[in-house]
Tab-separated table of C-alpha atoms in Angstrom:
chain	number	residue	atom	x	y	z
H	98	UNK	CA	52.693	-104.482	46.445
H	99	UNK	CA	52.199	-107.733	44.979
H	100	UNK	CA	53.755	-110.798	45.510
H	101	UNK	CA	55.443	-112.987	42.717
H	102	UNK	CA	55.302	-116.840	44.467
H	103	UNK	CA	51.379	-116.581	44.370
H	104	UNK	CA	51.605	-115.430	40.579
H	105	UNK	CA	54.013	-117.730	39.554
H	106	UNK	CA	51.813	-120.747	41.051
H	107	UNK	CA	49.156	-119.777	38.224
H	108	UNK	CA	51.872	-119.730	35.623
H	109	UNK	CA	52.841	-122.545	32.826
H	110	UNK	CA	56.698	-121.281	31.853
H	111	UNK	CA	58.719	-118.634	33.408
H	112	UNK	CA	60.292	-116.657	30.746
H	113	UNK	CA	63.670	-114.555	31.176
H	114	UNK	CA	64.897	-112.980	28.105
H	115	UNK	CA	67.593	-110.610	29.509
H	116	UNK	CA	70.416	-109.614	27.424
H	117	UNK	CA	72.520	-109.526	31.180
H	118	UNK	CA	71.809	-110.650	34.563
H	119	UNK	CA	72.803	-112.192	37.599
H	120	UNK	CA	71.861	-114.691	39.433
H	121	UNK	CA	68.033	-114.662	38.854
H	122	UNK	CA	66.032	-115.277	42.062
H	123	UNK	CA	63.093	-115.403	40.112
H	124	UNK	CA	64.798	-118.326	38.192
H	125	UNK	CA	65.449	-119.977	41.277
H	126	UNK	CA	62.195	-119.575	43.190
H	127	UNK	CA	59.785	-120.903	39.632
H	128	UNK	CA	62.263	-124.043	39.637
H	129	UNK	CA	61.637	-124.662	43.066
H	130	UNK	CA	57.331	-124.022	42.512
H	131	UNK	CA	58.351	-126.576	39.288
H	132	UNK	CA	57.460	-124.028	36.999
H	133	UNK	CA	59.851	-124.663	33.615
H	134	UNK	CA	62.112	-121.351	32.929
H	135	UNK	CA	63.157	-120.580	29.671
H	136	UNK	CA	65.995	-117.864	30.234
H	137	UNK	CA	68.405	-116.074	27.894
H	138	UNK	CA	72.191	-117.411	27.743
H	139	UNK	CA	73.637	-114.505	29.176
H	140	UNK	CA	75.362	-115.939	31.870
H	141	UNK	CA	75.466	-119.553	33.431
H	142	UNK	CA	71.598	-121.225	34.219
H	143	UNK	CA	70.745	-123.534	36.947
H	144	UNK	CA	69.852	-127.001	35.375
H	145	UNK	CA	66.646	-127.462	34.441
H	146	UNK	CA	66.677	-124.176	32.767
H	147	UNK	CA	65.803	-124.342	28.969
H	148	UNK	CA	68.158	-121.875	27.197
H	149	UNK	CA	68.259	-119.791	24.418
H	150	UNK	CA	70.783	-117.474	22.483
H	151	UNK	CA	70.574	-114.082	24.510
H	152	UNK	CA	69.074	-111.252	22.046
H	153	UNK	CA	68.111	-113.816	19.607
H	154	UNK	CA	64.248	-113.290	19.036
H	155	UNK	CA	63.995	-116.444	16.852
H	156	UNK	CA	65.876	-119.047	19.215
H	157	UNK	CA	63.195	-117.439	21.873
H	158	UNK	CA	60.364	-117.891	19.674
H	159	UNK	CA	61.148	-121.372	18.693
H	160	UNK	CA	62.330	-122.088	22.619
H	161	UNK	CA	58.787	-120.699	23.975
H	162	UNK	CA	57.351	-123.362	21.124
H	163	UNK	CA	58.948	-126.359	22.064
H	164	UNK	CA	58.533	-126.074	26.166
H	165	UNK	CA	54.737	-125.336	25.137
H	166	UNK	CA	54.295	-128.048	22.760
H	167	UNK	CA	56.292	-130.901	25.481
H	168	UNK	CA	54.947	-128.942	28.820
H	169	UNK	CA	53.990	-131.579	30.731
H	170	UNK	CA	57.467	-133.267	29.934
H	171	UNK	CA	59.425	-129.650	30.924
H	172	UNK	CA	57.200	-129.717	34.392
H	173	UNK	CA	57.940	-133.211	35.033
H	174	UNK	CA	61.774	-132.811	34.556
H	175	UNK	CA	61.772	-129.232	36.970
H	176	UNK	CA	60.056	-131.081	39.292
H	177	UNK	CA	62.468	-134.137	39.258
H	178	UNK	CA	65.144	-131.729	39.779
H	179	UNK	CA	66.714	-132.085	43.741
H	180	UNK	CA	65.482	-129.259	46.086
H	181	UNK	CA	67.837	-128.731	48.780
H	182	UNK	CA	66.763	-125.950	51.148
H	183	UNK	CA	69.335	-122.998	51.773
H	184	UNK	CA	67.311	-121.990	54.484
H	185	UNK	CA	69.500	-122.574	57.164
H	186	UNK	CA	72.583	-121.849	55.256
H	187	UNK	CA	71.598	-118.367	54.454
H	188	UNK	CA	70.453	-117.365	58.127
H	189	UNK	CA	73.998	-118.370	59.359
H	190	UNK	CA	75.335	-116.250	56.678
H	191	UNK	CA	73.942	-113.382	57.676
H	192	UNK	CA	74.275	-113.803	61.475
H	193	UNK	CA	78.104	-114.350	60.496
H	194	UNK	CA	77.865	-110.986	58.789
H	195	UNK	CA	75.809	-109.122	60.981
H	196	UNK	CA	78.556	-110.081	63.765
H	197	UNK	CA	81.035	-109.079	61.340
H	198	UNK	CA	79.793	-105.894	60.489
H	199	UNK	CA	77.808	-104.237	63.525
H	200	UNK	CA	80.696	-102.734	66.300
H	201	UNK	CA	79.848	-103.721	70.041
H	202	UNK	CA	79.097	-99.524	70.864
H	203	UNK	CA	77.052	-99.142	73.338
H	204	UNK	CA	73.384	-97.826	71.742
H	205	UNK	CA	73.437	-93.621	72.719
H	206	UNK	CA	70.128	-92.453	74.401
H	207	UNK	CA	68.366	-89.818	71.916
H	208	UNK	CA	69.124	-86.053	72.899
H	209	UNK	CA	67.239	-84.631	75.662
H	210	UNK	CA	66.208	-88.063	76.933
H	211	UNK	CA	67.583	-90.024	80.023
């Protein structure tokens, strides 16, 4: 398998054209690399994210133009953007969860084994 970080780091522009999504990880991981994103309207974008109409080919075309032609500008603003790391967030999340979800049993020795 390969990995997208080390990919994206030799990128200029993330581009997401979906016509419906979630919330994009990818989106999230290129704006914290500072990679620019250019992503579909579909649903709401981080900031930072340079939108066009979803489905609209032209508004895409003319979006993928204009990043382009003002890169450097589009880079500098991602990576003006504030980074705050979830890290520590998410792990307590899903410690919460995992306490949550997994029952206290006693783990049951395999058959035949003692």
């Amino acid at each position: 398998t390969t990995e997208l970080l080390p990919v994206m780091r030799r990128c200029d522009v993330l581009v997401r054209p979906t016509r419906s999504d979630g919330d994009s990880n990818s989106i999230r991981e290129a704006l914290q690399l500072g990679l620019p994103v250019i992503a579909s309207d579909c649903v709401t974008r981080p900031a930072g994210v340079a939108i066009f109409p979803s489905g609209n080919l032209a508004g895409l075309q003319n979006k993928i133009v204009d990043v382009l032609g003002d890169l450097r500008d589009f880079r500098d603003n991602v990576r003006s953007l504030p980074k705050t790391n979830n890290a520590e967030a998410i792990v307590a999340l899903f410690l919460e969860l995992l306490n949550r979800s997994v029952p206290s049993v006693p783990l049951r020795k395999p058959h035949g084994r003692q």
